[in-house]
PDB file of N, CA, C and O in Angstrom:
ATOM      1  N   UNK M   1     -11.097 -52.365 -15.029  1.00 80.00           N
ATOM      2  CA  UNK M   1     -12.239 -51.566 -15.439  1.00 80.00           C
ATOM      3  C   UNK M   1     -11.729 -50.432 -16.320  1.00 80.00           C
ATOM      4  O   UNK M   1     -10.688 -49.845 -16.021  1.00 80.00           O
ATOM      5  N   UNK M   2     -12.209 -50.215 -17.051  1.00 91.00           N
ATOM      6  CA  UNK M   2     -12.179 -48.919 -18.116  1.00 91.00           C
ATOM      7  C   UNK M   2     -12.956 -47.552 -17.972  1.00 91.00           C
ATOM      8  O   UNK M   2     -13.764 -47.272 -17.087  1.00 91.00           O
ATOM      9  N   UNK M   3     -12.552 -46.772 -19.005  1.00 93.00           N
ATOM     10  CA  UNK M   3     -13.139 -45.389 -18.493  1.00 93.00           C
ATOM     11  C   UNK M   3     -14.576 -45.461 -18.932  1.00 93.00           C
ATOM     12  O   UNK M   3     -15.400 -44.796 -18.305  1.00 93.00           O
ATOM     13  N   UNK M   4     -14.951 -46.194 -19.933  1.00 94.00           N
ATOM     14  CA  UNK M   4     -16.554 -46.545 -20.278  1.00 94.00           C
ATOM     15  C   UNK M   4     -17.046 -47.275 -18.956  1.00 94.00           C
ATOM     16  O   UNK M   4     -17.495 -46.691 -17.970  1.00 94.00           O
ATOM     17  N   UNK M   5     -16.965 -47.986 -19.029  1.00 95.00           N
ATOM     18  CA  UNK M   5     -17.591 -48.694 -17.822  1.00 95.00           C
ATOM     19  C   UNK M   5     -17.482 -47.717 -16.652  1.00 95.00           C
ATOM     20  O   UNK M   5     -18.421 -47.747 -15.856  1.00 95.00           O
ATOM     21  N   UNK M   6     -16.657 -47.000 -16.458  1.00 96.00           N
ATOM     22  CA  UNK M   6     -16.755 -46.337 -14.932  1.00 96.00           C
ATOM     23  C   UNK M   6     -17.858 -45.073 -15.219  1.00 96.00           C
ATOM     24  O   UNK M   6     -18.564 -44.473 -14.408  1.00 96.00           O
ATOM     25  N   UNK M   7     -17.713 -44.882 -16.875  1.00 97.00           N
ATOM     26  CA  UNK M   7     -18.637 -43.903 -16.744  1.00 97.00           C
ATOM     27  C   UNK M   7     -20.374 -44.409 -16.798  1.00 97.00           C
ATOM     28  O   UNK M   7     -21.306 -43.797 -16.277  1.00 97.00           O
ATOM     29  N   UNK M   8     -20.471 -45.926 -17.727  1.00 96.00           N
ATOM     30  CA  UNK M   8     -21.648 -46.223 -17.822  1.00 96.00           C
ATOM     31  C   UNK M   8     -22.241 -46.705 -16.145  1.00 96.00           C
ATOM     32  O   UNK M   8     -23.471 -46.741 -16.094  1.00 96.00           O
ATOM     33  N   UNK M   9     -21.754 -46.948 -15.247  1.00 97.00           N
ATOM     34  CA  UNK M   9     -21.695 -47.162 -13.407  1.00 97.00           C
ATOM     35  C   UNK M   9     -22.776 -45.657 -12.958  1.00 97.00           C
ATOM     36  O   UNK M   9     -23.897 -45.477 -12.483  1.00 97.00           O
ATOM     37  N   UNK M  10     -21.654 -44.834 -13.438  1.00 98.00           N
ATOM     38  CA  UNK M  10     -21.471 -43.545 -12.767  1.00 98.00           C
ATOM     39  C   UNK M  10     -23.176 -43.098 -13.393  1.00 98.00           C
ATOM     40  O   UNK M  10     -24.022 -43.161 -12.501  1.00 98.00           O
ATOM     41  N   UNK M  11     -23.641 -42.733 -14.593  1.00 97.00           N
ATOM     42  CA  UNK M  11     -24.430 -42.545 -15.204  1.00 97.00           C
ATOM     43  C   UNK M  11     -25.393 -43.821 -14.874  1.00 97.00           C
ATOM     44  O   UNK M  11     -26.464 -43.611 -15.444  1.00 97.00           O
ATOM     45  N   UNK M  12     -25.414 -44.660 -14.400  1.00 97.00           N
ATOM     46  CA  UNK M  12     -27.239 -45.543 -13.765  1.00 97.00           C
ATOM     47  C   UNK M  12     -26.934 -44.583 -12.138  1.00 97.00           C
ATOM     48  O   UNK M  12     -27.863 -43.962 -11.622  1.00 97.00           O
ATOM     49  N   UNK M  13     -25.866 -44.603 -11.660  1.00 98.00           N
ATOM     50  CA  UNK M  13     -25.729 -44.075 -10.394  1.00 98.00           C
ATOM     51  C   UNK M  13     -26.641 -42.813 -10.313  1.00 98.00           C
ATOM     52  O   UNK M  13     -27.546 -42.605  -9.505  1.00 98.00           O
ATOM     53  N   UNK M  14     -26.219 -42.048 -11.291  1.00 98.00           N
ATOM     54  CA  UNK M  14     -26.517 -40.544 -11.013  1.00 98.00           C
ATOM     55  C   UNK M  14     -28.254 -40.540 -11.446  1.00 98.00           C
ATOM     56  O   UNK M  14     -29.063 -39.864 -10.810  1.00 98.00           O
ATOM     57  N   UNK M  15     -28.614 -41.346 -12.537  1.00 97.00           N
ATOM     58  CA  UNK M  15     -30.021 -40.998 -12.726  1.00 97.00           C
ATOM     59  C   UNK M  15     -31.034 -42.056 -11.614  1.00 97.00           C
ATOM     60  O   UNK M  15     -32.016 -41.661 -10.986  1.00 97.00           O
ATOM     61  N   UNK M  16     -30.548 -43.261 -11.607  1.00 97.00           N
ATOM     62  CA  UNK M  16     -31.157 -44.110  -9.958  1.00 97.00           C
ATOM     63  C   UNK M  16     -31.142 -42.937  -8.677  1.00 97.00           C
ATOM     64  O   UNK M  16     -32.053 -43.005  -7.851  1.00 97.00           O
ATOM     65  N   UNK M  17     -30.111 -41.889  -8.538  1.00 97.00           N
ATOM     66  CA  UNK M  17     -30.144 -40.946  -7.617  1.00 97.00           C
ATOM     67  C   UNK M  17     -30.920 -39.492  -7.917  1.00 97.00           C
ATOM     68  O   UNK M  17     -31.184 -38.625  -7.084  1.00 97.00           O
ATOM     69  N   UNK M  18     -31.183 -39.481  -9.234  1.00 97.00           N
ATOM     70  CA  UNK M  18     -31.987 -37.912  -9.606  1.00 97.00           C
ATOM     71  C   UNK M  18     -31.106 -37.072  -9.742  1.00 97.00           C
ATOM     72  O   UNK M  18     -31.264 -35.855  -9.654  1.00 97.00           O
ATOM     73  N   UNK M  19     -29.679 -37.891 -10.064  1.00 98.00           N
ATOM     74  CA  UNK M  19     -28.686 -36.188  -9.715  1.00 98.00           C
ATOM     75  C   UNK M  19     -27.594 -36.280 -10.656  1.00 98.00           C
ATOM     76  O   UNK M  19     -27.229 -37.411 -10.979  1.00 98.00           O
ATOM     77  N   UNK M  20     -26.904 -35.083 -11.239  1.00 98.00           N
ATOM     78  CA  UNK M  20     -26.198 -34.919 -12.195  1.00 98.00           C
ATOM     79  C   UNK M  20     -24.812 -35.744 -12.132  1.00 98.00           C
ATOM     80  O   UNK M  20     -24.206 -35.775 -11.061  1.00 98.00           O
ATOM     81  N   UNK M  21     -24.349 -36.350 -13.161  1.00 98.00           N
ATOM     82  CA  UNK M  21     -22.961 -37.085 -13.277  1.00 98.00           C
ATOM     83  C   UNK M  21     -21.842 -35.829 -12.956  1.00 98.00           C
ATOM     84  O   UNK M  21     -20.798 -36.423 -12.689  1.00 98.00           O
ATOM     85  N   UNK M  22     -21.634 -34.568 -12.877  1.00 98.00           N
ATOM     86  CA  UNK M  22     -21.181 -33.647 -11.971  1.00 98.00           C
ATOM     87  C   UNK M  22     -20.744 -34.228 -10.785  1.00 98.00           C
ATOM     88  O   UNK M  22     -19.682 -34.744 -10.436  1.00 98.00           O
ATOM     89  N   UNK M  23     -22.445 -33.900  -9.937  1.00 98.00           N
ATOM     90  CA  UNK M  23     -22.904 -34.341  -8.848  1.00 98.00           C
ATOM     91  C   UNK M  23     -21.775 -35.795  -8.301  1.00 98.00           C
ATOM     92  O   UNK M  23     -20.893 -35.744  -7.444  1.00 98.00           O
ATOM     93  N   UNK M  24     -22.158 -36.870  -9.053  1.00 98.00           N
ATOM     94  CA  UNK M  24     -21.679 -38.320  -8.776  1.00 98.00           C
ATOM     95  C   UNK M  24     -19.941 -37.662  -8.474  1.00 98.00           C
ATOM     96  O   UNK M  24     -19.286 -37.795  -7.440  1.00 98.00           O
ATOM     97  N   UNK M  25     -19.581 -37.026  -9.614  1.00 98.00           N
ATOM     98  CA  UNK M  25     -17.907 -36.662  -9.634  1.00 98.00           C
ATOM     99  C   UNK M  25     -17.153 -36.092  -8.315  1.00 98.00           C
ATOM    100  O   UNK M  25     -16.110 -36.391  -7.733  1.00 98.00           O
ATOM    101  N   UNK M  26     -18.273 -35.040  -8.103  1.00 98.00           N
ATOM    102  CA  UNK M  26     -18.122 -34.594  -7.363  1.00 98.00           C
ATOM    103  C   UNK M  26     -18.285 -35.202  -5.717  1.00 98.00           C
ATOM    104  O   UNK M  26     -17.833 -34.611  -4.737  1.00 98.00           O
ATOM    105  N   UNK M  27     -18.999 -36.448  -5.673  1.00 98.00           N
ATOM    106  CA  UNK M  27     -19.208 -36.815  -4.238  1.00 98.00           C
ATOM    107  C   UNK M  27     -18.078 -38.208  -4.163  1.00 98.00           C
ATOM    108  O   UNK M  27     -17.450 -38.593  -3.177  1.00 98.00           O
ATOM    109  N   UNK M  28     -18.081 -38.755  -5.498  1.00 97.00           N
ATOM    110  CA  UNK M  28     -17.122 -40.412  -5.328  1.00 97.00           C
ATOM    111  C   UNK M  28     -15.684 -39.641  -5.698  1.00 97.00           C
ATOM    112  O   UNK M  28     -14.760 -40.385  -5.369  1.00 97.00           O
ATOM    113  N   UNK M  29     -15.205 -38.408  -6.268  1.00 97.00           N
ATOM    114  CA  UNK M  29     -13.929 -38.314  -6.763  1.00 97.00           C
ATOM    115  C   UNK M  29     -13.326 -36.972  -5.922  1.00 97.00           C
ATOM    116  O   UNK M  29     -12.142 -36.705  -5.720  1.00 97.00           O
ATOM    117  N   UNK M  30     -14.557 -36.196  -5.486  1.00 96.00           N
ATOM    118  CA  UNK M  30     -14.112 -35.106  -4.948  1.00 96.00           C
ATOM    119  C   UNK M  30     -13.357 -34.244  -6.543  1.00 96.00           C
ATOM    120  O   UNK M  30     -12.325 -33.579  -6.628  1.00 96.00           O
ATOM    121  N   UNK M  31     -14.053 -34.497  -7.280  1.00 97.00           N
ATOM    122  CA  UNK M  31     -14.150 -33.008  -8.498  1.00 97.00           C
ATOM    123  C   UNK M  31     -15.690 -33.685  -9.232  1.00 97.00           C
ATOM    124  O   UNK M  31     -16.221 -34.795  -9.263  1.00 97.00           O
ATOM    125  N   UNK M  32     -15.993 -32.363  -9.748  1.00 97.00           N
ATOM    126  CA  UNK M  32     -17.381 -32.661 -10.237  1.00 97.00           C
ATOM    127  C   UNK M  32     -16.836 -32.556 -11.968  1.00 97.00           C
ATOM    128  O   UNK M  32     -17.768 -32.330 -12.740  1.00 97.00           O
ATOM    129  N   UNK M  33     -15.904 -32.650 -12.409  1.00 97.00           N
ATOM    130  CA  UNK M  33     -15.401 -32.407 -13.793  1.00 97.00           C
ATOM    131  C   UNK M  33     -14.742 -33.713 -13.922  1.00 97.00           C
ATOM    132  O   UNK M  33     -13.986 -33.654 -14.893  1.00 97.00           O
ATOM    133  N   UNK M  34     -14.703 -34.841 -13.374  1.00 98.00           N
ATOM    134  CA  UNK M  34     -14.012 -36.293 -12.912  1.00 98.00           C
ATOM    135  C   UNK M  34     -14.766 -36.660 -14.637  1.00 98.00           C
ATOM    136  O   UNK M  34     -14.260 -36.364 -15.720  1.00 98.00           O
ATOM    137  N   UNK M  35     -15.859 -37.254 -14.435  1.00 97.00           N
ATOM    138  CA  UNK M  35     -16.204 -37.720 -15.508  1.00 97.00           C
ATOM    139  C   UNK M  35     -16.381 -36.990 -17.060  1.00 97.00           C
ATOM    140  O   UNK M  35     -16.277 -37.576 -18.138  1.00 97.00           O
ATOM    141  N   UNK M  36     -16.626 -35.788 -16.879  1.00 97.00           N
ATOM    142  CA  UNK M  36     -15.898 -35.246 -18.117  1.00 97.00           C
ATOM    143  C   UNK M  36     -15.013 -35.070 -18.864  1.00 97.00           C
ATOM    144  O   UNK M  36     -14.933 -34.871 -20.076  1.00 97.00           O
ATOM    145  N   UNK M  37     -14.243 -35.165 -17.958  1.00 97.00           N
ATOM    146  CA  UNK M  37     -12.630 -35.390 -18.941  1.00 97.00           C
ATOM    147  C   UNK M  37     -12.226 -36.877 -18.981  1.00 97.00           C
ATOM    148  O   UNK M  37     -11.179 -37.327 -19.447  1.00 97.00           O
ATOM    149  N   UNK M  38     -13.284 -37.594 -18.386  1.00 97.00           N
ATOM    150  CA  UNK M  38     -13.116 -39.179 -18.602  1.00 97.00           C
ATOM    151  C   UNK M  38     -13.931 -39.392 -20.590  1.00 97.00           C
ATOM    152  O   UNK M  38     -13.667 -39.976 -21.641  1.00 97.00           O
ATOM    153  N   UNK M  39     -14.944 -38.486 -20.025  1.00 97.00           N
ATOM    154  CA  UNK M  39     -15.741 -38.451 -21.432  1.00 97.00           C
ATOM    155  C   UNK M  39     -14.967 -38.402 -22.688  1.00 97.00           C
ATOM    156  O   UNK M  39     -15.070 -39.146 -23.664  1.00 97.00           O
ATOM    157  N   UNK M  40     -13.899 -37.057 -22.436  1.00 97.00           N
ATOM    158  CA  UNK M  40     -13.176 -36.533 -23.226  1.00 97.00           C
ATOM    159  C   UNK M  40     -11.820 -36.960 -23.591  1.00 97.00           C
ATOM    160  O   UNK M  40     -10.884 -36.420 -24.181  1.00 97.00           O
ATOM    161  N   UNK M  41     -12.087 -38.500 -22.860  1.00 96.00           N
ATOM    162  CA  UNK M  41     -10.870 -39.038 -23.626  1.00 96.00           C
ATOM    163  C   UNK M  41      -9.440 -39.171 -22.277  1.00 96.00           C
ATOM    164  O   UNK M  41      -8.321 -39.582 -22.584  1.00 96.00           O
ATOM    165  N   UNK M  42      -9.745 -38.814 -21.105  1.00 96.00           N
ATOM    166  CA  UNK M  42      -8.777 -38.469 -20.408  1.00 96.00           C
ATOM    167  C   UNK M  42      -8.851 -39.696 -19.783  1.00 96.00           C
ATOM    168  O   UNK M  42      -9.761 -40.507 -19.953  1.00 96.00           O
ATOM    169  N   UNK M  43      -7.506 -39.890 -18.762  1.00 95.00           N
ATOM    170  CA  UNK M  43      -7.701 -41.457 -17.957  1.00 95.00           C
ATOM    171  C   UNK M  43      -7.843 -40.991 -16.430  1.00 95.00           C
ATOM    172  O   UNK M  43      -7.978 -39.781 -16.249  1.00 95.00           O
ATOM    173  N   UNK M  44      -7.824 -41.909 -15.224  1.00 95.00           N
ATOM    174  CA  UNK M  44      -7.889 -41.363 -14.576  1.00 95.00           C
ATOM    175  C   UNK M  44      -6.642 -42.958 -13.839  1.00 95.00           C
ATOM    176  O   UNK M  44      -6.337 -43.877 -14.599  1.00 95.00           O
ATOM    177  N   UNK M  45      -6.170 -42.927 -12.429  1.00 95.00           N
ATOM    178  CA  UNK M  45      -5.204 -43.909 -12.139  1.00 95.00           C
ATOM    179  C   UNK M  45      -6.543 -45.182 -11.765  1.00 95.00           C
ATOM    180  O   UNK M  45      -7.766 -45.083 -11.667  1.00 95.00           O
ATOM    181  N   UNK M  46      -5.693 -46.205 -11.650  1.00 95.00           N
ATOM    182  CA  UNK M  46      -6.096 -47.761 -10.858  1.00 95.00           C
ATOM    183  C   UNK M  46      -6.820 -47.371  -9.771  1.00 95.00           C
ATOM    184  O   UNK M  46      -7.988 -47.726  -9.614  1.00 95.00           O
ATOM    185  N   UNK M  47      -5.873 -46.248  -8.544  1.00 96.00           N
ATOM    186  CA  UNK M  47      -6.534 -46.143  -7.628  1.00 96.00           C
ATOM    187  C   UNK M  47      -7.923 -45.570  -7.353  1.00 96.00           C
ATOM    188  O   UNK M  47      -8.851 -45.911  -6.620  1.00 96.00           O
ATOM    189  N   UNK M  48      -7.669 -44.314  -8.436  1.00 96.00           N
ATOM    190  CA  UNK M  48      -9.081 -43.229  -8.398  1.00 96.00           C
ATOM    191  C   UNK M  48     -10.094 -44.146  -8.653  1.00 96.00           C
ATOM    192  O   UNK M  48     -10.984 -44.297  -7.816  1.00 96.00           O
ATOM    193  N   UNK M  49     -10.087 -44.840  -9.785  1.00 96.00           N
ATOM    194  CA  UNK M  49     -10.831 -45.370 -10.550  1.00 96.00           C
ATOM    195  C   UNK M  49     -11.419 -46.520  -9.455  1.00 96.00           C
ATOM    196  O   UNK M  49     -12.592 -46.887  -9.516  1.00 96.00           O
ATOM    197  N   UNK M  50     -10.196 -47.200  -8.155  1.00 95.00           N
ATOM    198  CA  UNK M  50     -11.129 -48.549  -7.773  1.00 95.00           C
ATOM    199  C   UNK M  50     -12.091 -47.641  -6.444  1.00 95.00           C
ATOM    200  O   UNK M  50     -13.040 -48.158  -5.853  1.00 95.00           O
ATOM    201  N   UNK M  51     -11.636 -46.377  -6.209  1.00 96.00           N
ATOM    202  CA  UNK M  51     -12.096 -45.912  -4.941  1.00 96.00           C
ATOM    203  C   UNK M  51     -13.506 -45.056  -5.486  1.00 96.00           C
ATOM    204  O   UNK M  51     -14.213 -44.592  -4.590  1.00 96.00           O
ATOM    205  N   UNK M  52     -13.840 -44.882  -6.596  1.00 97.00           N
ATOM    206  CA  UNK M  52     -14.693 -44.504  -7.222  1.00 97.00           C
ATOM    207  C   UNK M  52     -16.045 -45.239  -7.453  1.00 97.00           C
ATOM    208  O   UNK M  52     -17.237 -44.941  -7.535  1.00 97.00           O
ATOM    209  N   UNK M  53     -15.326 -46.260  -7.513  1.00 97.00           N
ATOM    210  CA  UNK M  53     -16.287 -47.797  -7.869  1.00 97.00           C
ATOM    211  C   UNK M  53     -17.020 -48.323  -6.421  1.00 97.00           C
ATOM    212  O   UNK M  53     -18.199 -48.549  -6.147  1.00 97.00           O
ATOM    213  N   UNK M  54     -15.732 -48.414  -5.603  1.00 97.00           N
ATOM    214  CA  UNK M  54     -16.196 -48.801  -3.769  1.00 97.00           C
ATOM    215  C   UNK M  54     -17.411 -47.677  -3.660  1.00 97.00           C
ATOM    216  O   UNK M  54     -18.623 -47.890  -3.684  1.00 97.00           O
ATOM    217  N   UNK M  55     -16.664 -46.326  -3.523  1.00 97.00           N
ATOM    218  CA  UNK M  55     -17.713 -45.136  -3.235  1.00 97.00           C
ATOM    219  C   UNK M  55     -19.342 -45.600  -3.943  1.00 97.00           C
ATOM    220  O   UNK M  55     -20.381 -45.917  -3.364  1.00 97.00           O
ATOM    221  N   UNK M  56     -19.148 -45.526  -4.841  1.00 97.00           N
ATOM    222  CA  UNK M  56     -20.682 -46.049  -5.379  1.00 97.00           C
ATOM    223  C   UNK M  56     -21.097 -47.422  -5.255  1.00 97.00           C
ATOM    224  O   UNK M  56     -22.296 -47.456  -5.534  1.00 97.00           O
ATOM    225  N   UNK M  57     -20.644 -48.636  -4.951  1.00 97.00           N
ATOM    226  CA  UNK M  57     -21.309 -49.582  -4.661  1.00 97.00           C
ATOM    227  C   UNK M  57     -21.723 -49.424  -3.108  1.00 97.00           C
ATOM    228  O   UNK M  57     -22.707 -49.946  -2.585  1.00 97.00           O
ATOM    229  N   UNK M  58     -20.760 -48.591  -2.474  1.00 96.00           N
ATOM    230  CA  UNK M  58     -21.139 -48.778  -0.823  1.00 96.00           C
ATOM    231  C   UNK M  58     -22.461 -48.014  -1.093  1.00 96.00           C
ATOM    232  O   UNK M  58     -23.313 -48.744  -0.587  1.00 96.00           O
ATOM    233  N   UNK M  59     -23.193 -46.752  -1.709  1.00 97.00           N
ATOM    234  CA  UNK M  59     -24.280 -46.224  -1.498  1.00 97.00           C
ATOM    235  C   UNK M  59     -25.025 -46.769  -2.677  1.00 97.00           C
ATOM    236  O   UNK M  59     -25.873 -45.891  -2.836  1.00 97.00           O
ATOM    237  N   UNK M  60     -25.277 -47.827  -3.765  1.00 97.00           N
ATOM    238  CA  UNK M  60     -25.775 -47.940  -4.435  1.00 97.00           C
ATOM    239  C   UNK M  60     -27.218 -48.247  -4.339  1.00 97.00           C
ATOM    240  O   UNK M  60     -27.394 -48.952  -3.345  1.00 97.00           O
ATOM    241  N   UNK M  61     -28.754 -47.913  -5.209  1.00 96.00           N
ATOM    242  CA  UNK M  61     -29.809 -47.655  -4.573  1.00 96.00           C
ATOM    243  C   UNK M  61     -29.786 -49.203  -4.336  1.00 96.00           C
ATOM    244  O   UNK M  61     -28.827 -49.896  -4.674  1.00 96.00           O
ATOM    245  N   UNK M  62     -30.853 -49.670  -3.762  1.00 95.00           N
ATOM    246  CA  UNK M  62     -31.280 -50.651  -3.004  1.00 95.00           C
ATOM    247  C   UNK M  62     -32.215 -51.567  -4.307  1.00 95.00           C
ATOM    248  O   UNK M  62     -32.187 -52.752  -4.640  1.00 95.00           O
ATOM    249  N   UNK M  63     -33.090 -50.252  -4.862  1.00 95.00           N
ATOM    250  CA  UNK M  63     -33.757 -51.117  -6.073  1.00 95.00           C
ATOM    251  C   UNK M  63     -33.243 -50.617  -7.512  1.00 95.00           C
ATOM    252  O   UNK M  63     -33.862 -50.393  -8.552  1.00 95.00           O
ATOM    253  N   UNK M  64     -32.146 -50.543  -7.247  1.00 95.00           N
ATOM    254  CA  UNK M  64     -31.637 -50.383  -8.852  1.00 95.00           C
ATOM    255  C   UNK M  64     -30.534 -51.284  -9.021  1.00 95.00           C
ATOM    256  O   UNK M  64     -29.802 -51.604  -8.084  1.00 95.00           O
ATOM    257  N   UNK M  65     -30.411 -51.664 -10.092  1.00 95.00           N
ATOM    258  CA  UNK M  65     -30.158 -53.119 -10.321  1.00 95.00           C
ATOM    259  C   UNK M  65     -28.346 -52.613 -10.991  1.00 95.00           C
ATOM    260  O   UNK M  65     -28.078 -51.888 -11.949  1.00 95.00           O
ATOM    261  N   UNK M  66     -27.427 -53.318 -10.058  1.00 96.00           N
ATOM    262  CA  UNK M  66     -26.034 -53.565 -10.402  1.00 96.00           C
ATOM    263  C   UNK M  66     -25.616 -53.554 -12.398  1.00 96.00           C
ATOM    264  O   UNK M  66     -26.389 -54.272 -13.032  1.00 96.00           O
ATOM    265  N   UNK M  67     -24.888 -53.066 -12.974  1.00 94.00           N
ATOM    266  CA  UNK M  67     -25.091 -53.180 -14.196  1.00 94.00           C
ATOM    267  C   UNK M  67     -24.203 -54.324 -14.635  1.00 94.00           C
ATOM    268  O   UNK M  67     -23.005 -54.212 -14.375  1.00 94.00           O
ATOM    269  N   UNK M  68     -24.728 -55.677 -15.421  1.00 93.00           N
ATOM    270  CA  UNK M  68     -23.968 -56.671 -15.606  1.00 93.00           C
ATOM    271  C   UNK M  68     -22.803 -56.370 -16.275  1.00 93.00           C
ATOM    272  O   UNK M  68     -22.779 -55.432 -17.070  1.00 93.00           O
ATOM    273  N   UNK M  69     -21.883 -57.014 -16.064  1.00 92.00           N
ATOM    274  CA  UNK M  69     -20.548 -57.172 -16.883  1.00 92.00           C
ATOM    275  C   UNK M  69     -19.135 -56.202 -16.028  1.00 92.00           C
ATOM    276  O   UNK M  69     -17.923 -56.142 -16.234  1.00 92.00           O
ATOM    277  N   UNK M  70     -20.085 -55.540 -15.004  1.00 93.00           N
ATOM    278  CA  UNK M  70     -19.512 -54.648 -14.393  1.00 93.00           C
ATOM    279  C   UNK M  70     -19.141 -55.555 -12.690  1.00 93.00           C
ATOM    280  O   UNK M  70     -19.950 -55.984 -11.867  1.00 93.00           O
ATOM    281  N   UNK M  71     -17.840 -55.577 -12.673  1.00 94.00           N
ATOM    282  CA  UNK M  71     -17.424 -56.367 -11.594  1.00 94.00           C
ATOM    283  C   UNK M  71     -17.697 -55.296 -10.254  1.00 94.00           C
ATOM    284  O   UNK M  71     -17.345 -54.126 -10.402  1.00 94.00           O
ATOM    285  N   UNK M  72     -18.394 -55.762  -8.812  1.00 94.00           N
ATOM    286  CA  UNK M  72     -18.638 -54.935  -8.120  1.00 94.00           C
ATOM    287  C   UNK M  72     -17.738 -55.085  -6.990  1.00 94.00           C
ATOM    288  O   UNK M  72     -17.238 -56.198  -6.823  1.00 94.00           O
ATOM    289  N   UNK M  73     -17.458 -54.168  -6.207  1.00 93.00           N
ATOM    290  CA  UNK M  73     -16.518 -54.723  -5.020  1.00 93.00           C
ATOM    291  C   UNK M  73     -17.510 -55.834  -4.174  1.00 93.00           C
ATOM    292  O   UNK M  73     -18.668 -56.081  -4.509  1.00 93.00           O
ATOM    293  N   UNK M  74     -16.805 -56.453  -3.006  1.00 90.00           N
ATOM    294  CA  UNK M  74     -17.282 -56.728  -1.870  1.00 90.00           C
ATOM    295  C   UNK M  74     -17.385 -56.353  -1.039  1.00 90.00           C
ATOM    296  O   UNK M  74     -16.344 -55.926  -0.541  1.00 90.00           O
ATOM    297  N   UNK M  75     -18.357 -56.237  -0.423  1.00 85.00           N
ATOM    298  CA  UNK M  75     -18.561 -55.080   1.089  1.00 85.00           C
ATOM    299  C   UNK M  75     -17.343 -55.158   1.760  1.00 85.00           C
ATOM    300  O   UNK M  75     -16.686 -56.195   1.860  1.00 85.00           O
ATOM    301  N   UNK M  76     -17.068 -54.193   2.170  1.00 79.00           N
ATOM    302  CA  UNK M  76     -16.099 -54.216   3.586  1.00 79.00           C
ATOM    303  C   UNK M  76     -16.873 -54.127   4.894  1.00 79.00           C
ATOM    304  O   UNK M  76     -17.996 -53.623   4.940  1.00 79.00           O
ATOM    305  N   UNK M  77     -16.163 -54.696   6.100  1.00 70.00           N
ATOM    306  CA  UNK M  77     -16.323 -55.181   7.066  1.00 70.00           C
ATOM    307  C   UNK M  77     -15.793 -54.522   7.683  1.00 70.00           C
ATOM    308  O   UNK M  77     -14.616 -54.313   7.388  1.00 70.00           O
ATOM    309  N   UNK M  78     -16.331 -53.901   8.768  1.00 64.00           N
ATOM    310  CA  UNK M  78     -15.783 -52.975   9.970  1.00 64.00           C
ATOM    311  C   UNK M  78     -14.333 -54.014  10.857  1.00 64.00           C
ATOM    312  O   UNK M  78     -14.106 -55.218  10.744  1.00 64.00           O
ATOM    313  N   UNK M  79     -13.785 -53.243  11.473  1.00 62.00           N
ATOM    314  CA  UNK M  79     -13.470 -54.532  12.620  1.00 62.00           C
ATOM    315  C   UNK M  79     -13.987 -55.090  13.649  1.00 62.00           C
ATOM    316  O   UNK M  79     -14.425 -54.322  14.506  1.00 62.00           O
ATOM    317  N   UNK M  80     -14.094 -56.471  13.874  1.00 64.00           N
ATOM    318  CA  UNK M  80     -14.585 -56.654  14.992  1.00 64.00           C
ATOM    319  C   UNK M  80     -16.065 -57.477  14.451  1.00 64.00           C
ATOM    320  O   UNK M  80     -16.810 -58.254  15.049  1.00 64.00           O
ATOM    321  N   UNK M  81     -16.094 -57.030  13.330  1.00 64.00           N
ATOM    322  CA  UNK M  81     -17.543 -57.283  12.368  1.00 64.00           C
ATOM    323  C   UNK M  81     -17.996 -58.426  11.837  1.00 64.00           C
ATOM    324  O   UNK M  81     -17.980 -58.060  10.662  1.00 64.00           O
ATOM    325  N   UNK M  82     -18.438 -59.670  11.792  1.00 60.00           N
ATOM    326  CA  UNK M  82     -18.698 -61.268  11.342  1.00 60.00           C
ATOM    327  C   UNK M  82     -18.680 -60.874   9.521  1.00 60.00           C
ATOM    328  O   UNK M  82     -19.483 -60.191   8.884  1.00 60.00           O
ATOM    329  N   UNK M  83     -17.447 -61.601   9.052  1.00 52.00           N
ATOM    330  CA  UNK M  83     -17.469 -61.157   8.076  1.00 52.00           C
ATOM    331  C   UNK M  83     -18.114 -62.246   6.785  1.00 52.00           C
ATOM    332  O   UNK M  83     -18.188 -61.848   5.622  1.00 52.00           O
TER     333      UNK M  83
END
């Protein structure tokens, strides 16, 4: 995944939620300046970037629609859980 795509995710995320791409930075990255300096050209690692992606598919709205081309995780499974 790329820094476009994490930002075009992040941006259906934040307006499907009513709330600022800040906001999103700030709740999937723990900084609210995450996607701005993604904006601005900056990278961010493999890891940030796949735990960013989990974070928002695990709360993604219910009627807002996955954005194609964009690979989504697979749920995770508690333990103990029929997977």
């Amino acid at each position: 995944m790329n820094e476009e795509a994490l930002i075009q995710l992040a941006q259906r995320f934040a307006d499907a939620r009513n709330i600022t791409l800040w906001r999103v930075g700030f709740l999937a990255a723990g900084d609210g300046k995450f996607f701005a300096r993604l904006q601005a050209g900056r990278t961010c690692t493999l890891r940030v970037a796949h735990a960013v992606v989990r974070y928002l598919s695990e709360r993604w709205p219910a009627d807002c629609e996955w954005p194609a081309g964009i690979p989504r995780p697979a749920p995770r499974h508690e333990p103990g859980e029929a997977a």
